[in-house]
Amino acid sequence: MRHLLSTQDLSADAATELLDEAERFEQALAGREVRKLPTLRGRTVMTVFYENSTRTRVSFEVAGKWMSADVINVSASSSSVGKGESLRDTAKTLRAAGADALIVRHPASGAAHQIAAWTTEADGSGPAVINAGDGTHEHPTQALLDALTLRQRLGGLAGRRIALVGDVLHSRVARSNAHLLATLGAEVVLVAPPTLLPVGVEQWPVTVSGDLDAELAAVDAVMMLRVQAERMNGGFFPSSREYSVRFGLNERRLALLDDKAVVLHPGPMLRGMEIGFSVADAPQATVLDQVRNGVHVRMAVLFRLLVGTEQTGDSL
């Protein structure tokens, strides 16, 4: 692996190896009074976020620090971007400053791919680029942590039926999960109003439904997607109340799920709209498990990109 830009770049074997690696990091840290490994000592990891974030940014920072990397946070609001510096110049500046890895979140789809192209030399040298969310395109580490959470709760992904519910149109999480879960052998169904489905969804490895109640009894897991109002410039549904009535996961709908089914949400949650207040804290909900797994998954990704596979045993 040179970069991690899209889940579509991952084979089933490569994705499984990353999930296995994440669990090894979890085991290596378990019971340690000081959660610190020497794995990335001397490496410099920079997070470059042009959009607000809590979970992704914090978990990447924790992952880097737990592996002894030097972690530097760069935000658009406090950088030369505010003076008009281009994305290309910012990326090249950070490369020249010594970045071994650039973790990028940007509102434009394809931004991470561009940065990887701009910072990679003809001989292949340059920082590893990790896509931490680009516009409405992809968010591969979120899909990996979701897959790890599902694997832990369900015992495996092959043959499982997973529903992704809500604002698919604007969701990079939905795109990444749809492709990764299908690659790992799961059956994915998108449940959304027609106005919140993207053009070309028929090319995705999924089935599509507009009836949440009809799908719940047959799924092993349901992932509620955040309604991304900040990306909407029109009326995609009549009201938040109607959206909640038709596509919100409330207590009545929770009861339709199998007893062993699980509920996921990538966060931040709009309680009372996408997901009921009590449902978000129900035993079936895995929201905090996703956050914990996010640190270990991002440790695994940084390790694979910056160190490789040959030193796994020695590094842990």
Tab-separated table of C-alpha atoms in Angstrom:
chain	number	residue	atom	x	y	z
A	1	MET	CA	0.000	0.000	0.000
A	2	ARG	CA	1.285	3.455	-0.963
A	3	HIS	CA	-1.780	5.541	-0.075
A	4	LEU	CA	-5.296	4.882	1.222
A	5	LEU	CA	-7.652	6.929	-0.926
A	6	SER	CA	-10.661	4.688	-1.558
A	7	THR	CA	-12.129	1.405	-0.346
A	8	GLN	CA	-12.423	0.411	-3.991
A	9	ASP	CA	-8.633	0.106	-4.019
A	10	LEU	CA	-8.755	-2.619	-1.349
A	11	SER	CA	-9.074	-6.310	-2.141
A	12	ALA	CA	-10.805	-8.598	0.338
A	13	ASP	CA	-7.415	-9.918	1.477
A	14	ALA	CA	-5.937	-6.439	1.941
A	15	ALA	CA	-8.964	-5.223	3.904
A	16	THR	CA	-8.974	-8.326	6.087
A	17	GLU	CA	-5.276	-7.897	6.817
A	18	LEU	CA	-5.921	-4.333	7.981
A	19	LEU	CA	-8.759	-5.489	10.254
A	20	ASP	CA	-6.559	-8.251	11.670
A	21	GLU	CA	-3.757	-5.725	12.202
A	22	ALA	CA	-6.135	-3.427	14.073
A	23	GLU	CA	-7.070	-6.234	16.435
A	24	ARG	CA	-3.392	-7.001	17.031
A	25	PHE	CA	-2.813	-3.396	18.032
A	26	GLU	CA	-5.807	-3.568	20.371
A	27	GLN	CA	-4.366	-6.677	22.013
A	28	ALA	CA	-0.877	-5.168	22.216
A	29	LEU	CA	-2.216	-2.147	24.122
A	30	ALA	CA	-4.576	-4.053	26.402
A	31	GLY	CA	-3.583	-3.840	30.039
A	32	ARG	CA	-0.716	-1.407	29.471
A	33	GLU	CA	-0.500	1.362	32.035
A	34	VAL	CA	1.221	3.535	29.447
A	35	ARG	CA	-0.347	3.071	26.026
A	36	LYS	CA	2.740	3.663	23.943
A	37	LEU	CA	4.432	1.587	21.259
A	38	PRO	CA	7.693	2.444	19.454
A	39	THR	CA	6.241	1.532	16.075
A	40	LEU	CA	6.433	4.953	14.366
A	41	ARG	CA	9.176	6.606	16.394
A	42	GLY	CA	10.879	9.264	14.279
A	43	ARG	CA	7.984	9.513	11.785
A	44	THR	CA	6.037	12.740	11.260
A	45	VAL	CA	2.295	12.527	10.708
A	46	MET	CA	0.314	15.628	9.714
A	47	THR	CA	-3.465	15.957	9.781
A	48	VAL	CA	-4.739	18.515	7.265
A	49	PHE	CA	-8.412	19.260	7.865
A	50	TYR	CA	-10.382	21.741	5.768
A	51	GLU	CA	-13.631	20.629	7.448
A	52	ASN	CA	-14.646	20.297	11.086
A	53	SER	CA	-14.165	16.924	12.724
A	54	THR	CA	-14.087	15.390	16.181
A	55	ARG	CA	-13.928	11.604	15.858
A	56	THR	CA	-11.716	11.268	12.794
A	57	ARG	CA	-9.197	13.915	13.723
A	58	VAL	CA	-8.890	12.863	17.368
A	59	SER	CA	-8.590	9.169	16.567
A	60	PHE	CA	-5.846	9.753	13.990
A	61	GLU	CA	-3.988	11.931	16.477
A	62	VAL	CA	-4.344	9.343	19.244
A	63	ALA	CA	-3.302	6.555	16.852
A	64	GLY	CA	-0.163	8.409	15.839
A	65	LYS	CA	0.794	9.318	19.406
A	66	TRP	CA	0.188	5.814	20.723
A	67	MET	CA	2.717	4.649	18.114
A	68	SER	CA	5.236	7.350	19.140
A	69	ALA	CA	4.935	9.401	15.942
A	70	ASP	CA	5.270	13.177	15.947
A	71	VAL	CA	1.736	14.347	15.155
A	72	ILE	CA	1.104	17.862	13.827
A	73	ASN	CA	-2.410	19.229	13.273
A	74	VAL	CA	-2.975	21.695	10.425
A	75	SER	CA	-6.364	23.396	10.144
A	76	ALA	CA	-7.439	25.601	7.272
A	77	SER	CA	-8.649	28.355	9.587
A	78	SER	CA	-5.229	28.849	11.173
A	79	SER	CA	-3.006	28.176	8.149
A	80	SER	CA	-1.937	30.118	5.073
A	81	VAL	CA	-5.109	28.882	3.375
A	82	GLY	CA	-6.742	31.873	5.050
A	83	LYS	CA	-4.334	34.054	3.079
A	84	GLY	CA	-5.304	32.460	-0.208
A	85	GLU	CA	-2.732	29.670	-0.482
A	86	SER	CA	-3.797	26.926	-2.875
A	87	LEU	CA	-4.306	23.310	-1.861
A	88	ARG	CA	-1.410	22.314	-4.103
A	89	ASP	CA	1.009	24.750	-2.488
A	90	THR	CA	-0.104	23.742	1.005
A	91	ALA	CA	0.457	20.059	0.196
A	92	LYS	CA	3.885	20.681	-1.304
A	93	THR	CA	4.855	22.864	1.659
A	94	LEU	CA	3.957	20.136	4.147
A	95	ARG	CA	5.857	17.573	2.103
A	96	ALA	CA	8.937	19.839	2.093
A	97	ALA	CA	8.553	20.339	5.853
A	98	GLY	CA	9.088	16.628	6.390
A	99	ALA	CA	5.672	14.938	6.462
A	100	ASP	CA	5.838	11.142	6.257
A	101	ALA	CA	2.045	10.922	6.157
A	102	LEU	CA	-0.644	13.441	5.227
A	103	ILE	CA	-4.128	12.751	6.561
A	104	VAL	CA	-6.492	14.917	4.530
A	105	ARG	CA	-10.115	15.975	4.931
A	106	HIS	CA	-11.473	18.353	2.311
A	107	PRO	CA	-14.912	19.459	1.069
A	108	ALA	CA	-14.003	18.784	-2.587
A	109	SER	CA	-14.359	15.253	-3.915
A	110	GLY	CA	-11.045	14.015	-5.282
A	111	ALA	CA	-8.882	16.315	-3.150
A	112	ALA	CA	-6.963	13.453	-1.537
A	113	HIS	CA	-6.185	11.932	-4.946
A	114	GLN	CA	-4.865	15.293	-6.146
A	115	ILE	CA	-2.642	15.700	-3.097
A	116	ALA	CA	-1.228	12.210	-3.616
A	117	ALA	CA	-0.398	13.111	-7.226
A	118	TRP	CA	1.129	16.484	-6.322
A	119	THR	CA	3.349	15.143	-3.509
A	120	THR	CA	4.626	11.957	-5.169
A	121	GLU	CA	7.889	12.272	-7.069
A	122	ALA	CA	8.771	10.433	-10.282
A	123	ASP	CA	10.722	7.840	-8.282
A	124	GLY	CA	7.670	7.122	-6.109
A	125	SER	CA	8.958	8.936	-3.016
A	126	GLY	CA	6.746	11.243	-1.009
A	127	PRO	CA	4.406	11.107	1.968
A	128	ALA	CA	1.687	8.517	2.325
A	129	VAL	CA	-1.706	10.166	1.797
A	130	ILE	CA	-4.759	8.995	3.720
A	131	ASN	CA	-8.203	10.165	2.683
A	132	ALA	CA	-10.042	11.227	5.842
A	133	GLY	CA	-13.093	12.278	3.839
A	134	ASP	CA	-13.275	14.141	0.526
A	135	GLY	CA	-16.541	15.867	-0.275
A	136	THR	CA	-19.284	13.356	-1.007
A	137	HIS	CA	-16.790	10.835	-2.376
A	138	GLU	CA	-15.200	8.482	0.189
A	139	HIS	CA	-14.071	7.985	3.789
A	140	PRO	CA	-12.170	4.669	3.726
A	141	THR	CA	-10.970	4.469	7.343
A	142	GLN	CA	-14.539	4.989	8.555
A	143	ALA	CA	-15.645	2.027	6.461
A	144	LEU	CA	-12.804	-0.075	7.864
A	145	LEU	CA	-13.699	0.697	11.468
A	146	ASP	CA	-17.356	-0.023	10.708
A	147	ALA	CA	-16.380	-3.365	9.177
A	148	LEU	CA	-14.268	-4.211	12.225
A	149	THR	CA	-17.152	-3.351	14.563
A	150	LEU	CA	-19.537	-5.506	12.538
A	151	ARG	CA	-17.076	-8.392	12.426
A	152	GLN	CA	-16.660	-8.299	16.197
A	153	ARG	CA	-20.396	-8.138	16.859
A	154	LEU	CA	-21.584	-10.562	14.173
A	155	GLY	CA	-18.630	-12.948	14.039
A	156	GLY	CA	-18.052	-12.325	10.329
A	157	LEU	CA	-19.321	-10.384	7.341
A	158	ALA	CA	-19.731	-12.976	4.599
A	159	GLY	CA	-23.417	-13.528	3.895
A	160	ARG	CA	-24.583	-10.836	6.311
A	161	ARG	CA	-27.223	-8.326	5.182
A	162	ILE	CA	-26.420	-4.730	6.102
A	163	ALA	CA	-28.786	-1.772	5.632
A	164	LEU	CA	-27.427	1.748	5.103
A	165	VAL	CA	-30.263	4.157	5.838
A	166	GLY	CA	-30.795	7.829	5.093
A	167	ASP	CA	-28.846	10.497	3.240
A	168	VAL	CA	-26.910	8.312	0.821
A	169	LEU	CA	-26.597	11.119	-1.728
A	170	HIS	CA	-24.276	13.262	0.389
A	171	SER	CA	-22.637	10.468	2.379
A	172	ARG	CA	-19.019	9.514	1.706
A	173	VAL	CA	-19.469	6.973	4.519
A	174	ALA	CA	-22.214	5.228	2.547
A	175	ARG	CA	-20.075	5.022	-0.595
A	176	SER	CA	-17.062	3.617	1.218
A	177	ASN	CA	-19.122	1.143	3.235
A	178	ALA	CA	-21.141	-0.059	0.266
A	179	HIS	CA	-18.014	-1.040	-1.650
A	180	LEU	CA	-16.000	-2.401	1.289
A	181	LEU	CA	-18.809	-4.473	2.789
A	182	ALA	CA	-19.601	-5.958	-0.617
A	183	THR	CA	-15.903	-6.765	-1.106
A	184	LEU	CA	-15.931	-8.588	2.239
A	185	GLY	CA	-18.918	-10.693	1.207
A	186	ALA	CA	-21.823	-8.843	2.788
A	187	GLU	CA	-25.108	-8.011	1.071
A	188	VAL	CA	-25.781	-4.274	1.224
A	189	VAL	CA	-29.182	-2.608	0.907
A	190	LEU	CA	-29.581	1.170	0.689
A	191	VAL	CA	-32.769	2.513	2.247
A	192	ALA	CA	-33.514	6.127	1.385
A	193	PRO	CA	-36.008	8.461	-0.241
A	194	PRO	CA	-35.448	8.740	-4.016
A	195	THR	CA	-34.269	12.348	-3.610
A	196	LEU	CA	-31.378	11.190	-1.418
A	197	LEU	CA	-30.009	8.547	-3.784
A	198	PRO	CA	-27.096	9.484	-6.073
A	199	VAL	CA	-27.090	9.295	-9.840
A	200	GLY	CA	-25.496	6.014	-10.912
A	201	VAL	CA	-26.393	4.113	-7.727
A	202	GLU	CA	-27.473	1.210	-9.917
A	203	GLN	CA	-23.767	0.664	-10.619
A	204	TRP	CA	-23.003	0.144	-6.926
A	205	PRO	CA	-22.863	-3.427	-5.548
A	206	VAL	CA	-26.118	-2.908	-3.620
A	207	THR	CA	-29.874	-3.222	-3.743
A	208	VAL	CA	-32.113	-0.214	-3.109
A	209	SER	CA	-35.313	0.116	-1.080
A	210	GLY	CA	-37.580	2.937	0.009
A	211	ASP	CA	-39.352	1.049	2.799
A	212	LEU	CA	-37.402	0.845	6.058
A	213	ASP	CA	-40.007	-1.188	7.948
A	214	ALA	CA	-39.996	-3.876	5.256
A	215	GLU	CA	-36.216	-4.312	5.464
A	216	LEU	CA	-35.528	-4.378	9.197
A	217	ALA	CA	-36.584	-7.945	9.996
A	218	ALA	CA	-34.181	-9.364	7.386
A	219	VAL	CA	-31.007	-7.407	8.223
A	220	ASP	CA	-28.145	-8.297	10.541
A	221	ALA	CA	-27.156	-4.660	11.023
A	222	VAL	CA	-28.487	-1.219	10.254
A	223	MET	CA	-26.300	1.856	9.837
A	224	MET	CA	-28.085	5.164	10.222
A	225	LEU	CA	-26.507	7.933	8.125
A	226	ARG	CA	-26.361	11.566	9.189
A	227	VAL	CA	-28.595	13.967	7.297
A	228	GLN	CA	-25.988	16.378	5.931
A	229	ALA	CA	-27.933	19.610	5.889
A	230	GLU	CA	-24.747	21.629	5.302
A	231	ARG	CA	-24.408	20.015	1.852
A	232	MET	CA	-28.039	20.553	0.868
A	233	ASN	CA	-29.084	23.542	-1.218
A	234	GLY	CA	-32.661	22.528	-1.861
A	235	GLY	CA	-35.664	20.672	-0.458
A	236	PHE	CA	-34.705	16.998	-0.408
A	237	PHE	CA	-37.583	16.063	1.924
A	238	PRO	CA	-40.628	18.006	3.198
A	239	SER	CA	-39.604	18.332	6.855
A	240	SER	CA	-37.385	16.806	9.511
A	241	ARG	CA	-40.502	15.386	11.162
A	242	GLU	CA	-41.583	13.544	8.023
A	243	TYR	CA	-38.037	12.272	7.485
A	244	SER	CA	-37.993	10.932	11.041
A	245	VAL	CA	-41.364	9.237	10.610
A	246	ARG	CA	-40.331	7.459	7.409
A	247	PHE	CA	-36.603	6.858	7.871
A	248	GLY	CA	-35.752	7.389	11.536
A	249	LEU	CA	-34.814	4.439	13.740
A	250	ASN	CA	-37.168	4.705	16.711
A	251	GLU	CA	-38.015	2.223	19.476
A	252	ARG	CA	-40.803	0.630	17.435
A	253	ARG	CA	-38.442	-0.049	14.550
A	254	LEU	CA	-35.707	-1.256	16.895
A	255	ALA	CA	-38.126	-3.957	18.053
A	256	LEU	CA	-38.460	-5.171	14.444
A	257	LEU	CA	-34.784	-6.108	14.328
A	258	ASP	CA	-33.514	-9.540	15.210
A	259	ASP	CA	-32.267	-9.812	18.803
A	260	LYS	CA	-28.664	-10.188	17.591
A	261	ALA	CA	-28.794	-7.359	15.061
A	262	VAL	CA	-26.666	-4.272	15.684
A	263	VAL	CA	-27.119	-0.549	15.113
A	264	LEU	CA	-24.322	1.709	13.853
A	265	HIS	CA	-23.968	5.442	13.274
A	266	PRO	CA	-20.820	7.195	12.003
A	267	GLY	CA	-21.625	10.344	13.993
A	268	PRO	CA	-22.323	13.015	14.786
A	269	MET	CA	-25.851	11.830	15.537
A	270	LEU	CA	-28.973	13.925	15.143
A	271	ARG	CA	-30.892	12.324	17.983
A	272	GLY	CA	-34.633	12.448	17.562
A	273	MET	CA	-34.401	12.685	13.782
A	274	GLU	CA	-32.217	9.925	12.314
A	275	ILE	CA	-32.099	7.880	15.496
A	276	GLY	CA	-34.203	7.885	18.651
A	277	PHE	CA	-32.731	9.215	21.875
A	278	SER	CA	-33.030	5.855	23.622
A	279	VAL	CA	-32.071	3.835	20.536
A	280	ALA	CA	-28.667	5.528	20.360
A	281	ASP	CA	-27.911	4.198	23.852
A	282	ALA	CA	-29.532	0.766	23.458
A	283	PRO	CA	-27.456	-2.426	23.921
A	284	GLN	CA	-27.632	-3.038	20.170
A	285	ALA	CA	-25.968	0.306	19.434
A	286	THR	CA	-22.240	0.244	18.677
A	287	VAL	CA	-21.500	3.969	18.439
A	288	LEU	CA	-18.786	4.027	21.103
A	289	ASP	CA	-17.369	0.699	19.892
A	290	GLN	CA	-16.939	2.355	16.502
A	291	VAL	CA	-14.980	5.195	18.082
A	292	ARG	CA	-12.691	2.791	19.975
A	293	ASN	CA	-12.156	0.664	16.890
A	294	GLY	CA	-11.397	3.798	14.905
A	295	VAL	CA	-8.176	4.346	16.854
A	296	HIS	CA	-6.949	0.790	16.270
A	297	VAL	CA	-7.922	0.788	12.592
A	298	ARG	CA	-6.067	4.042	12.031
A	299	MET	CA	-3.047	2.637	13.850
A	300	ALA	CA	-3.150	-0.304	11.438
A	301	VAL	CA	-3.419	1.962	8.386
A	302	LEU	CA	-0.543	4.198	9.479
A	303	PHE	CA	1.579	1.157	10.249
A	304	ARG	CA	0.939	-0.494	6.884
A	305	LEU	CA	1.628	2.692	4.935
A	306	LEU	CA	4.712	3.821	6.836
A	307	VAL	CA	6.327	0.570	7.944
A	308	GLY	CA	4.849	-2.233	5.865
A	309	THR	CA	4.204	-5.813	6.859
A	310	GLU	CA	7.626	-7.263	7.521
A	311	GLN	CA	8.116	-5.785	11.012
A	312	THR	CA	4.723	-6.574	12.546
A	313	GLY	CA	5.944	-8.936	15.231
A	314	ASP	CA	8.956	-6.874	16.280
A	315	SER	CA	7.021	-3.602	16.361
A	316	LEU	CA	4.328	-4.869	18.734
